[in-house]
Each structure stands twice: as structure tokens, then as C-alpha cells.
């Protein structure tokens, strides 16, 4: 992540060789490339939302590809998408390959404060608690829904409140 962030914000071609790292890491750790792709696709809408207006905010052409002119904003958006793909896939491959506990132990050995690594482990555990509790709340709603298939909009707030209280 630090190496990817050290590049200029309009760097695209310079970031491409870094794609080898998550691919090699995934193949060595036995993580399916399709799983990496799914994780990247999950994060992509957020980046598209954040960088959607870059081509209009920075319309100055900086590159000619054949007969096509690429604006500075277009390069920034492409760089943002590539950065997300690189960082998400590398992080997922690393955590899937060695496990979060081992990764946090290695981070502590490298001098990362224990408060940070403990917070990572806590968030990981709490995510599973939230998912399990959400499944219980959803099951409870289905059992009480009387055959309705969709959750009414008026029910979302109270149901989410109950989920977080539990």
C-alpha cells in the first residue's frame, strides 16, 4: 500500500508492474484469482463515485493514444482504479495466505504499535459477530413476516436498531 501510494497521482503505466505482486502472492498462497477480482469489484463503485468527476474537473489533454485524447482527470481516475485493484488484491492475498493473527504478530515484530494490531483483530472478530447477528435478525423477520418476501421501508430503521442493540 505504501509503495502504491508513493507514485504520482497520474501514474498509470508505472503502476502496472506492481500488479505482479498480488498475482504472485495469490498463486503462492492458494487464493483464487476470481476471489481477488470479486473483492476488487466490490471496492470499485466507491472509487468510481469518488473519482467520477475528475475527467470534467481536469479536462486538460495530457496524452494522445492513437486518435484519442486522454485528459488529466481521466488519468487520475484510471490511476485511482488501478491503485484500488492493487491494494485490495494484495491485502486480501496477504491476509488469506498467512492469516490475520500471524499478520498482526508480524506487524508487531516490525514495530507497529500493539494498539493498532489489537484494533485490527478486534474489528475482524466484530465483523463476524455483526454478520451472525444480522443473519439471526433476518431469520427472525422472515419467521414473523407472514410470507412477505420484501422488507418494507418503514421496517428498516427499527430492524437495524434492534440488530445493533443485540
CSV table of N, CA and C in Angstrom, one decimal:
chain,number,residue,atom,x,y,z
A,1,UNK,N,0.8,-1.2,0.0
A,1,UNK,CA,0.0,0.0,0.0
A,1,UNK,C,0.9,1.2,0.0
A,2,UNK,N,1.9,1.2,0.8
A,2,UNK,CA,2.8,2.4,0.9
A,2,UNK,C,3.5,2.6,-0.5
A,3,UNK,N,3.9,1.6,-1.1
A,3,UNK,CA,4.6,1.7,-2.4
A,3,UNK,C,3.6,2.3,-3.5
A,4,UNK,N,2.4,1.7,-3.5
A,4,UNK,CA,1.4,2.2,-4.4
A,4,UNK,C,1.1,3.7,-4.2
A,5,UNK,N,1.0,4.1,-3.0
A,5,UNK,CA,0.7,5.5,-2.7
A,5,UNK,C,1.8,6.4,-2.9
A,6,UNK,N,3.0,5.9,-3.1
A,6,UNK,CA,4.2,6.8,-3.3
A,6,UNK,C,4.3,7.3,-4.7
A,7,UNK,N,3.5,6.7,-5.6
A,7,UNK,CA,3.6,7.1,-7.0
A,7,UNK,C,2.7,8.4,-7.2
A,8,UNK,N,3.0,9.1,-8.3
A,8,UNK,CA,2.3,10.4,-8.7
A,8,UNK,C,0.9,10.0,-8.9
A,9,UNK,N,0.0,10.9,-8.7
A,9,UNK,CA,-1.5,10.7,-8.8
A,9,UNK,C,-1.9,10.4,-10.3
A,10,UNK,N,-1.1,10.8,-11.3
A,10,UNK,CA,-1.4,10.5,-12.7
A,10,UNK,C,-0.6,9.3,-13.2
A,11,UNK,N,0.1,8.6,-12.4
A,11,UNK,CA,0.8,7.4,-12.8
A,11,UNK,C,-0.1,6.2,-13.1
A,12,UNK,N,0.0,5.7,-14.3
A,12,UNK,CA,-0.8,4.5,-14.6
A,12,UNK,C,0.2,3.5,-15.1
A,13,UNK,N,1.0,3.8,-16.1
A,13,UNK,CA,2.0,2.9,-16.7
A,13,UNK,C,3.0,2.4,-15.6
A,14,UNK,N,3.4,3.3,-14.7
A,14,UNK,CA,4.4,3.0,-13.7
A,14,UNK,C,3.9,2.0,-12.7
A,15,UNK,N,2.5,2.0,-12.5
A,15,UNK,CA,1.9,1.1,-11.5
A,15,UNK,C,1.7,-0.3,-12.1
A,16,UNK,N,1.6,-0.4,-13.4
A,16,UNK,CA,1.3,-1.7,-13.9
A,16,UNK,C,2.2,-2.9,-13.5
A,17,UNK,N,3.6,-2.7,-13.4
A,17,UNK,CA,4.4,-3.8,-13.0
A,17,UNK,C,4.1,-4.2,-11.6
A,18,UNK,N,3.5,-3.4,-10.7
A,18,UNK,CA,3.2,-3.8,-9.4
A,18,UNK,C,2.0,-4.8,-9.3
A,19,UNK,N,1.3,-5.0,-10.4
A,19,UNK,CA,0.3,-6.0,-10.5
A,19,UNK,C,0.8,-7.4,-10.3
A,20,UNK,N,2.1,-7.6,-10.6
A,20,UNK,CA,2.7,-8.9,-10.4
A,20,UNK,C,2.7,-9.3,-8.9
A,21,UNK,N,2.8,-8.4,-8.0
A,21,UNK,CA,2.9,-8.7,-6.6
A,21,UNK,C,1.7,-9.4,-6.1
A,22,UNK,N,0.4,-8.9,-6.3
A,22,UNK,CA,-0.7,-9.6,-5.8
A,22,UNK,C,-1.0,-10.9,-6.5
A,23,UNK,N,-0.7,-10.9,-7.8
A,23,UNK,CA,-0.9,-12.2,-8.6
A,23,UNK,C,0.0,-13.3,-8.1
A,24,UNK,N,1.3,-13.0,-7.9
A,24,UNK,CA,2.2,-14.0,-7.4
A,24,UNK,C,1.9,-14.4,-5.9
A,25,UNK,N,1.5,-13.4,-5.1
A,25,UNK,CA,1.2,-13.7,-3.7
A,25,UNK,C,-0.1,-14.6,-3.7
A,26,UNK,N,-1.1,-14.3,-4.5
A,26,UNK,CA,-2.3,-15.1,-4.6
A,26,UNK,C,-2.0,-16.5,-5.0
A,27,UNK,N,-1.2,-16.7,-6.1
A,27,UNK,CA,-0.9,-18.0,-6.5
A,27,UNK,C,-0.1,-18.8,-5.5
A,28,UNK,N,0.8,-18.2,-4.8
A,28,UNK,CA,1.7,-18.9,-3.8
A,28,UNK,C,0.8,-19.2,-2.6
A,29,UNK,N,-0.2,-18.4,-2.3
A,29,UNK,CA,-1.0,-18.7,-1.1
A,29,UNK,C,-2.2,-19.5,-1.4
A,30,UNK,N,-2.5,-19.8,-2.6
A,30,UNK,CA,-3.6,-20.6,-3.0
A,30,UNK,C,-4.9,-19.9,-3.0
A,31,UNK,N,-4.9,-18.6,-3.1
A,31,UNK,CA,-6.1,-17.8,-3.2
A,31,UNK,C,-6.5,-17.7,-4.7
A,32,UNK,N,-7.8,-18.0,-4.9
A,32,UNK,CA,-8.3,-18.0,-6.3
A,32,UNK,C,-8.3,-16.5,-6.8
A,33,UNK,N,-7.9,-16.4,-8.1
A,33,UNK,CA,-7.9,-15.0,-8.7
A,33,UNK,C,-9.3,-14.5,-8.8
A,34,UNK,N,-10.2,-15.4,-9.0
A,34,UNK,CA,-11.6,-14.9,-9.1
A,34,UNK,C,-12.1,-14.2,-7.8
A,35,UNK,N,-11.6,-14.8,-6.6
A,35,UNK,CA,-11.9,-14.1,-5.3
A,35,UNK,C,-11.3,-12.8,-5.2
A,36,UNK,N,-10.1,-12.6,-5.7
A,36,UNK,CA,-9.5,-11.3,-5.7
A,36,UNK,C,-10.2,-10.3,-6.6
A,37,UNK,N,-10.7,-10.8,-7.8
A,37,UNK,CA,-11.5,-10.0,-8.7
A,37,UNK,C,-12.8,-9.6,-8.0
A,38,UNK,N,-13.4,-10.5,-7.3
A,38,UNK,CA,-14.7,-10.1,-6.6
A,38,UNK,C,-14.5,-9.0,-5.6
A,39,UNK,N,-13.4,-9.1,-4.8
A,39,UNK,CA,-13.1,-8.1,-3.8
A,39,UNK,C,-12.8,-6.8,-4.5
A,40,UNK,N,-12.1,-6.8,-5.6
A,40,UNK,CA,-11.8,-5.5,-6.3
A,40,UNK,C,-13.1,-4.9,-6.8
A,41,UNK,N,-13.9,-5.8,-7.4
A,41,UNK,CA,-15.2,-5.3,-7.9
A,41,UNK,C,-16.1,-4.7,-6.8
A,42,UNK,N,-16.0,-5.2,-5.6
A,42,UNK,CA,-16.8,-4.7,-4.5
A,42,UNK,C,-16.3,-3.3,-4.1
A,43,UNK,N,-15.0,-3.0,-4.2
A,43,UNK,CA,-14.5,-1.7,-3.9
A,43,UNK,C,-14.6,-0.7,-5.0
A,44,UNK,N,-14.7,-1.2,-6.2
A,44,UNK,CA,-14.7,-0.3,-7.4
A,44,UNK,C,-15.8,0.8,-7.4
A,45,UNK,N,-17.0,0.5,-7.0
A,45,UNK,CA,-18.0,1.6,-7.1
A,45,UNK,C,-17.7,2.7,-6.2
A,46,UNK,N,-17.1,2.5,-5.0
A,46,UNK,CA,-16.7,3.6,-4.2
A,46,UNK,C,-15.7,4.5,-4.8
A,47,UNK,N,-14.7,3.9,-5.5
A,47,UNK,CA,-13.7,4.7,-6.2
A,47,UNK,C,-14.3,5.4,-7.4
A,48,UNK,N,-15.2,4.8,-8.1
A,48,UNK,CA,-15.9,5.4,-9.2
A,48,UNK,C,-16.7,6.6,-8.7
A,49,UNK,N,-17.3,6.5,-7.6
A,49,UNK,CA,-18.1,7.6,-7.0
A,49,UNK,C,-17.1,8.7,-6.6
A,50,UNK,N,-16.0,8.4,-6.0
A,50,UNK,CA,-15.0,9.4,-5.6
A,50,UNK,C,-14.4,10.1,-6.8
A,51,UNK,N,-14.1,9.4,-7.9
A,51,UNK,CA,-13.4,10.0,-9.0
A,51,UNK,C,-14.1,10.2,-10.2
A,52,UNK,N,-15.5,10.1,-10.2
A,52,UNK,CA,-16.3,10.2,-11.4
A,52,UNK,C,-16.2,11.6,-12.1
A,53,UNK,N,-16.0,12.6,-11.3
A,53,UNK,CA,-16.0,13.9,-11.9
A,53,UNK,C,-14.6,14.4,-12.2
A,54,UNK,N,-13.6,13.6,-12.0
A,54,UNK,CA,-12.2,14.0,-12.3
A,54,UNK,C,-12.0,14.4,-13.8
A,55,UNK,N,-12.6,13.6,-14.7
A,55,UNK,CA,-12.4,14.0,-16.1
A,55,UNK,C,-13.0,15.4,-16.5
A,56,UNK,N,-14.0,15.8,-15.8
A,56,UNK,CA,-14.6,17.1,-16.0
A,56,UNK,C,-13.9,18.2,-15.2
A,57,UNK,N,-13.4,17.8,-14.1
A,57,UNK,CA,-12.7,18.8,-13.3
A,57,UNK,C,-11.3,19.1,-13.8
A,58,UNK,N,-10.7,18.2,-14.5
A,58,UNK,CA,-9.3,18.4,-15.1
A,58,UNK,C,-9.4,17.9,-16.6
A,59,UNK,N,-10.0,18.8,-17.4
A,59,UNK,CA,-10.2,18.4,-18.8
A,59,UNK,C,-9.0,18.5,-19.7
A,60,UNK,N,-7.9,19.1,-19.2
A,60,UNK,CA,-6.7,19.4,-20.0
A,60,UNK,C,-6.1,18.1,-20.6
A,61,UNK,N,-6.0,18.0,-21.9
A,61,UNK,CA,-5.4,16.8,-22.5
A,61,UNK,C,-3.9,16.6,-22.2
A,62,UNK,N,-3.5,15.5,-21.8
A,62,UNK,CA,-2.1,15.2,-21.4
A,62,UNK,C,-1.5,14.1,-22.2
A,63,UNK,N,-2.4,13.3,-22.9
A,63,UNK,CA,-1.8,12.1,-23.6
A,63,UNK,C,-2.7,11.9,-24.8
A,64,UNK,N,-2.0,11.4,-25.9
A,64,UNK,CA,-2.6,11.0,-27.2
A,64,UNK,C,-2.4,9.5,-27.4
A,65,UNK,N,-3.5,8.8,-27.4
A,65,UNK,CA,-3.4,7.4,-27.7
A,65,UNK,C,-4.1,7.2,-29.1
A,66,UNK,N,-3.3,7.0,-30.1
A,66,UNK,CA,-3.9,6.9,-31.4
A,66,UNK,C,-4.6,8.2,-31.8
A,67,UNK,N,-5.9,8.2,-32.0
A,67,UNK,CA,-6.7,9.4,-32.3
A,67,UNK,C,-7.4,9.9,-31.1
A,68,UNK,N,-7.2,9.3,-29.9
A,68,UNK,CA,-8.0,9.5,-28.7
A,68,UNK,C,-7.1,10.4,-27.8
A,69,UNK,N,-7.7,11.5,-27.3
A,69,UNK,CA,-7.1,12.3,-26.3
A,69,UNK,C,-7.5,12.0,-24.9
A,70,UNK,N,-6.5,11.8,-24.0
A,70,UNK,CA,-6.8,11.4,-22.6
A,70,UNK,C,-6.5,12.7,-21.8
A,71,UNK,N,-7.5,13.0,-21.0
A,71,UNK,CA,-7.4,14.2,-20.1
A,71,UNK,C,-6.7,13.9,-18.8
A,72,UNK,N,-6.2,14.9,-18.1
A,72,UNK,CA,-5.5,14.7,-16.8
A,72,UNK,C,-6.5,14.0,-15.8
A,73,UNK,N,-7.8,14.4,-15.8
A,73,UNK,CA,-8.7,13.8,-15.0
A,73,UNK,C,-9.0,12.3,-15.3
A,74,UNK,N,-8.9,12.0,-16.6
A,74,UNK,CA,-9.0,10.6,-17.0
A,74,UNK,C,-7.9,9.7,-16.5
A,75,UNK,N,-6.7,10.3,-16.5
A,75,UNK,CA,-5.5,9.6,-16.0
A,75,UNK,C,-5.6,9.4,-14.5
A,76,UNK,N,-6.1,10.5,-13.8
A,76,UNK,CA,-6.3,10.4,-12.3
A,76,UNK,C,-7.3,9.3,-12.0
A,77,UNK,N,-8.4,9.2,-12.7
A,77,UNK,CA,-9.4,8.2,-12.5
A,77,UNK,C,-8.9,6.8,-12.8
A,78,UNK,N,-8.1,6.7,-13.8
A,78,UNK,CA,-7.5,5.4,-14.2
A,78,UNK,C,-6.5,5.0,-13.1
A,79,UNK,N,-5.8,5.9,-12.6
A,79,UNK,CA,-4.8,5.7,-11.6
A,79,UNK,C,-5.5,5.3,-10.3
A,80,UNK,N,-6.6,5.9,-9.9
A,80,UNK,CA,-7.3,5.6,-8.7
A,80,UNK,C,-7.9,4.1,-8.8
A,81,UNK,N,-8.4,3.8,-10.0
A,81,UNK,CA,-8.9,2.4,-10.1
A,81,UNK,C,-7.8,1.4,-10.1
A,82,UNK,N,-6.7,1.7,-10.7
A,82,UNK,CA,-5.6,0.7,-10.6
A,82,UNK,C,-5.0,0.6,-9.2
A,83,UNK,N,-5.0,1.7,-8.5
A,83,UNK,CA,-4.5,1.7,-7.1
A,83,UNK,C,-5.4,0.8,-6.2
A,84,UNK,N,-6.7,1.0,-6.4
A,84,UNK,CA,-7.6,0.2,-5.6
A,84,UNK,C,-7.4,-1.3,-5.9
A,85,UNK,N,-7.3,-1.6,-7.2
A,85,UNK,CA,-7.2,-3.0,-7.6
A,85,UNK,C,-5.9,-3.6,-7.0
A,86,UNK,N,-4.8,-2.8,-7.0
A,86,UNK,CA,-3.5,-3.3,-6.5
A,86,UNK,C,-3.6,-3.5,-5.0
A,87,UNK,N,-4.1,-2.5,-4.3
A,87,UNK,CA,-4.1,-2.6,-2.8
A,87,UNK,C,-5.1,-3.6,-2.2
A,88,UNK,N,-6.3,-3.6,-2.8
A,88,UNK,CA,-7.3,-4.6,-2.3
A,88,UNK,C,-6.8,-6.0,-2.6
A,89,UNK,N,-6.4,-6.3,-3.8
A,89,UNK,CA,-6.0,-7.6,-4.1
A,89,UNK,C,-4.7,-8.1,-3.3
A,90,UNK,N,-3.8,-7.2,-3.1
A,90,UNK,CA,-2.6,-7.5,-2.4
A,90,UNK,C,-2.9,-7.8,-0.9
A,91,UNK,N,-3.8,-6.9,-0.3
A,91,UNK,CA,-4.2,-7.1,1.1
A,91,UNK,C,-4.9,-8.4,1.3
A,92,UNK,N,-5.9,-8.7,0.4
A,92,UNK,CA,-6.6,-9.9,0.5
A,92,UNK,C,-5.8,-11.1,0.4
A,93,UNK,N,-4.9,-11.1,-0.6
A,93,UNK,CA,-4.0,-12.2,-0.8
A,93,UNK,C,-3.0,-12.4,0.4
A,94,UNK,N,-2.6,-11.3,1.0
A,94,UNK,CA,-1.7,-11.4,2.1
A,94,UNK,C,-2.4,-12.0,3.3
A,95,UNK,N,-3.6,-11.5,3.6
A,95,UNK,CA,-4.4,-12.0,4.8
A,95,UNK,C,-4.8,-13.4,4.6
A,96,UNK,N,-5.3,-13.7,3.4
A,96,UNK,CA,-5.7,-15.1,3.1
A,96,UNK,C,-4.6,-16.1,3.1
A,97,UNK,N,-3.4,-15.6,2.8
A,97,UNK,CA,-2.2,-16.5,2.7
A,97,UNK,C,-1.6,-16.8,4.1
A,98,UNK,N,-1.6,-15.8,5.0
A,98,UNK,CA,-0.9,-16.1,6.2
A,98,UNK,C,-1.9,-16.0,7.4
A,99,UNK,N,-3.0,-15.4,7.3
A,99,UNK,CA,-4.0,-15.3,8.4
A,99,UNK,C,-3.8,-14.0,9.1
A,100,UNK,N,-4.8,-13.5,9.7
A,100,UNK,CA,-4.8,-12.1,10.3
A,100,UNK,C,-4.0,-12.2,11.6
A,101,UNK,N,-4.1,-13.2,12.4
A,101,UNK,CA,-3.3,-13.3,13.6
A,101,UNK,C,-1.8,-13.3,13.4
A,102,UNK,N,-1.4,-14.1,12.4
A,102,UNK,CA,0.1,-14.1,12.0
A,102,UNK,C,0.5,-12.8,11.5
A,103,UNK,N,-0.4,-12.1,10.7
A,103,UNK,CA,0.0,-10.9,10.1
A,103,UNK,C,0.1,-9.8,11.2
A,104,UNK,N,-0.8,-9.8,12.1
A,104,UNK,CA,-0.6,-8.8,13.2
A,104,UNK,C,0.6,-9.1,14.1
A,105,UNK,N,0.9,-10.4,14.3
A,105,UNK,CA,2.1,-10.7,15.0
A,105,UNK,C,3.4,-10.2,14.3
A,106,UNK,N,3.4,-10.4,13.0
A,106,UNK,CA,4.5,-9.9,12.2
A,106,UNK,C,4.6,-8.3,12.2
A,107,UNK,N,3.4,-7.7,12.2
A,107,UNK,CA,3.4,-6.2,12.3
A,107,UNK,C,3.9,-5.8,13.6
A,108,UNK,N,3.6,-6.5,14.7
A,108,UNK,CA,4.1,-6.1,16.0
A,108,UNK,C,5.6,-6.3,16.0
A,109,UNK,N,6.1,-7.4,15.4
A,109,UNK,CA,7.6,-7.6,15.4
A,109,UNK,C,8.3,-6.5,14.5
A,110,UNK,N,7.6,-5.9,13.6
A,110,UNK,CA,8.2,-4.8,12.8
A,110,UNK,C,8.1,-3.5,13.5
A,111,UNK,N,7.4,-3.4,14.7
A,111,UNK,CA,7.4,-2.2,15.5
A,111,UNK,C,6.1,-1.4,15.4
A,112,UNK,N,5.0,-2.0,14.8
A,112,UNK,CA,3.7,-1.4,14.7
A,112,UNK,C,3.1,-1.4,16.1
A,113,UNK,N,2.6,-0.3,16.6
A,113,UNK,CA,2.1,-0.3,18.0
A,113,UNK,C,1.0,-1.4,18.2
A,114,UNK,N,1.0,-2.0,19.4
A,114,UNK,CA,0.1,-3.1,19.7
A,114,UNK,C,-1.4,-2.6,19.7
A,115,UNK,N,-1.6,-1.3,20.0
A,115,UNK,CA,-2.9,-0.7,19.9
A,115,UNK,C,-3.5,-0.9,18.5
A,116,UNK,N,-2.7,-0.6,17.5
A,116,UNK,CA,-3.2,-0.7,16.1
A,116,UNK,C,-3.5,-2.2,15.8
A,117,UNK,N,-2.6,-3.1,16.1
A,117,UNK,CA,-2.8,-4.5,15.7
A,117,UNK,C,-3.9,-5.1,16.5
A,118,UNK,N,-4.1,-4.7,17.8
A,118,UNK,CA,-5.2,-5.2,18.6
A,118,UNK,C,-6.5,-4.7,18.0
A,119,UNK,N,-6.5,-3.5,17.5
A,119,UNK,CA,-7.7,-2.9,16.9
A,119,UNK,C,-8.1,-3.7,15.6
A,120,UNK,N,-7.1,-4.0,14.8
A,120,UNK,CA,-7.4,-4.8,13.6
A,120,UNK,C,-8.0,-6.2,14.0
A,121,UNK,N,-7.4,-6.9,15.0
A,121,UNK,CA,-8.0,-8.1,15.4
A,121,UNK,C,-9.4,-8.0,16.0
A,122,UNK,N,-9.6,-6.9,16.7
A,122,UNK,CA,-11.0,-6.7,17.3
A,122,UNK,C,-12.0,-6.4,16.2
A,123,UNK,N,-11.6,-5.6,15.2
A,123,UNK,CA,-12.5,-5.3,14.1
A,123,UNK,C,-12.9,-6.6,13.3
A,124,UNK,N,-11.9,-7.4,13.1
A,124,UNK,CA,-12.1,-8.7,12.4
A,124,UNK,C,-13.1,-9.6,13.1
A,125,UNK,N,-12.9,-9.7,14.4
A,125,UNK,CA,-13.8,-10.5,15.2
A,125,UNK,C,-15.2,-9.9,15.3
A,126,UNK,N,-15.3,-8.6,15.4
A,126,UNK,CA,-16.6,-7.9,15.5
A,126,UNK,C,-17.3,-8.0,14.2
A,127,UNK,N,-16.6,-8.0,13.1
A,127,UNK,CA,-17.3,-8.2,11.8
A,127,UNK,C,-18.1,-9.5,11.7
A,128,UNK,N,-17.5,-10.6,12.2
A,128,UNK,CA,-18.2,-11.9,12.3
A,128,UNK,C,-19.4,-11.8,13.2
A,129,UNK,N,-19.2,-11.2,14.3
A,129,UNK,CA,-20.4,-11.0,15.3
A,129,UNK,C,-21.5,-10.3,14.6
A,130,UNK,N,-21.2,-9.2,13.9
A,130,UNK,CA,-22.3,-8.4,13.2
A,130,UNK,C,-22.9,-9.3,12.1
A,131,UNK,N,-22.2,-10.0,11.4
A,131,UNK,CA,-22.8,-10.9,10.3
A,131,UNK,C,-23.7,-11.9,10.9
A,132,UNK,N,-23.2,-12.6,11.9
A,132,UNK,CA,-24.0,-13.6,12.6
A,132,UNK,C,-25.3,-13.0,13.2
A,133,UNK,N,-25.2,-11.9,13.8
A,133,UNK,CA,-26.4,-11.3,14.4
A,133,UNK,C,-27.3,-10.8,13.3
A,134,UNK,N,-26.8,-10.3,12.2
A,134,UNK,CA,-27.6,-9.9,11.1
A,134,UNK,C,-28.4,-11.1,10.5
A,135,UNK,N,-27.7,-12.2,10.5
A,135,UNK,CA,-28.4,-13.4,10.0
A,135,UNK,C,-29.5,-13.8,10.9
A,136,UNK,N,-29.3,-13.7,12.2
A,136,UNK,CA,-30.4,-14.0,13.2
A,136,UNK,C,-31.6,-13.1,13.1
A,137,UNK,N,-31.3,-11.8,12.9
A,137,UNK,CA,-32.3,-10.8,12.8
A,137,UNK,C,-33.1,-11.0,11.5
A,138,UNK,N,-32.4,-11.3,10.4
A,138,UNK,CA,-33.1,-11.6,9.2
A,138,UNK,C,-34.0,-12.9,9.3
A,139,UNK,N,-33.5,-13.9,9.9
A,139,UNK,CA,-34.3,-15.1,10.1
A,139,UNK,C,-35.5,-14.8,11.0
A,140,UNK,N,-35.3,-14.0,12.0
A,140,UNK,CA,-36.5,-13.6,12.9
A,140,UNK,C,-37.5,-12.9,12.1
A,141,UNK,N,-37.1,-12.0,11.2
A,141,UNK,CA,-38.0,-11.2,10.4
A,141,UNK,C,-38.8,-12.1,9.5
A,142,UNK,N,-38.1,-13.0,8.8
A,142,UNK,CA,-38.7,-13.9,7.9
A,142,UNK,C,-39.8,-14.8,8.6
A,143,UNK,N,-39.5,-15.2,9.8
A,143,UNK,CA,-40.4,-16.1,10.5
A,143,UNK,C,-41.6,-15.3,10.9
A,144,UNK,N,-41.5,-14.0,11.1
A,144,UNK,CA,-42.6,-13.2,11.5
A,144,UNK,C,-43.3,-12.4,10.4
A,145,UNK,N,-42.8,-12.6,9.2
A,145,UNK,CA,-43.2,-11.8,8.0
A,145,UNK,C,-44.5,-12.3,7.4
A,146,UNK,N,-44.9,-13.5,7.7
A,146,UNK,CA,-46.2,-14.0,7.2
A,146,UNK,C,-46.1,-14.2,5.7
A,147,UNK,N,-45.0,-14.6,5.2
A,147,UNK,CA,-44.9,-14.9,3.7
A,147,UNK,C,-44.5,-13.7,2.9
A,148,UNK,N,-44.4,-12.5,3.4
A,148,UNK,CA,-43.9,-11.4,2.6
A,148,UNK,C,-42.4,-11.6,2.3
A,149,UNK,N,-42.1,-11.2,1.0
A,149,UNK,CA,-40.7,-11.5,0.6
A,149,UNK,C,-39.8,-10.3,0.7
A,150,UNK,N,-40.4,-9.1,0.7
A,150,UNK,CA,-39.5,-7.9,0.8
A,150,UNK,C,-39.8,-7.2,2.1
A,151,UNK,N,-38.7,-6.6,2.6
A,151,UNK,CA,-38.8,-5.9,3.9
A,151,UNK,C,-39.3,-4.5,3.6
A,152,UNK,N,-40.4,-4.1,4.2
A,152,UNK,CA,-41.0,-2.7,3.9
A,152,UNK,C,-40.0,-1.6,4.4
A,153,UNK,N,-40.0,-0.5,3.7
A,153,UNK,CA,-39.0,0.5,4.0
A,153,UNK,C,-39.2,1.0,5.5
A,154,UNK,N,-40.4,1.1,6.0
A,154,UNK,CA,-40.7,1.6,7.3
A,154,UNK,C,-40.1,0.6,8.4
A,155,UNK,N,-39.8,-0.6,8.0
A,155,UNK,CA,-39.3,-1.6,9.0
A,155,UNK,C,-37.7,-1.6,9.0
A,156,UNK,N,-37.1,-1.0,8.0
A,156,UNK,CA,-35.6,-1.0,8.0
A,156,UNK,C,-35.0,-0.3,9.3
A,157,UNK,N,-35.5,0.8,9.7
A,157,UNK,CA,-34.9,1.5,10.8
A,157,UNK,C,-35.0,0.8,12.1
A,158,UNK,N,-36.2,0.3,12.5
A,158,UNK,CA,-36.3,-0.4,13.7
A,158,UNK,C,-35.5,-1.8,13.7
A,159,UNK,N,-35.5,-2.4,12.5
A,159,UNK,CA,-34.8,-3.7,12.4
A,159,UNK,C,-33.3,-3.4,12.5
A,160,UNK,N,-32.8,-2.4,11.9
A,160,UNK,CA,-31.3,-2.1,12.1
A,160,UNK,C,-31.0,-1.7,13.5
A,161,UNK,N,-31.9,-1.0,14.1
A,161,UNK,CA,-31.7,-0.6,15.5
A,161,UNK,C,-31.6,-1.8,16.4
A,162,UNK,N,-32.5,-2.8,16.2
A,162,UNK,CA,-32.5,-4.0,17.0
A,162,UNK,C,-31.3,-4.8,16.7
A,163,UNK,N,-30.8,-4.8,15.5
A,163,UNK,CA,-29.6,-5.5,15.1
A,163,UNK,C,-28.4,-5.0,15.9
A,164,UNK,N,-28.3,-3.7,15.9
A,164,UNK,CA,-27.1,-3.0,16.6
A,164,UNK,C,-27.2,-3.1,18.1
A,165,UNK,N,-28.5,-3.1,18.6
A,165,UNK,CA,-28.6,-3.3,20.1
A,165,UNK,C,-28.2,-4.7,20.5
A,166,UNK,N,-28.6,-5.6,19.7
A,166,UNK,CA,-28.3,-7.0,20.1
A,166,UNK,C,-26.8,-7.3,20.0
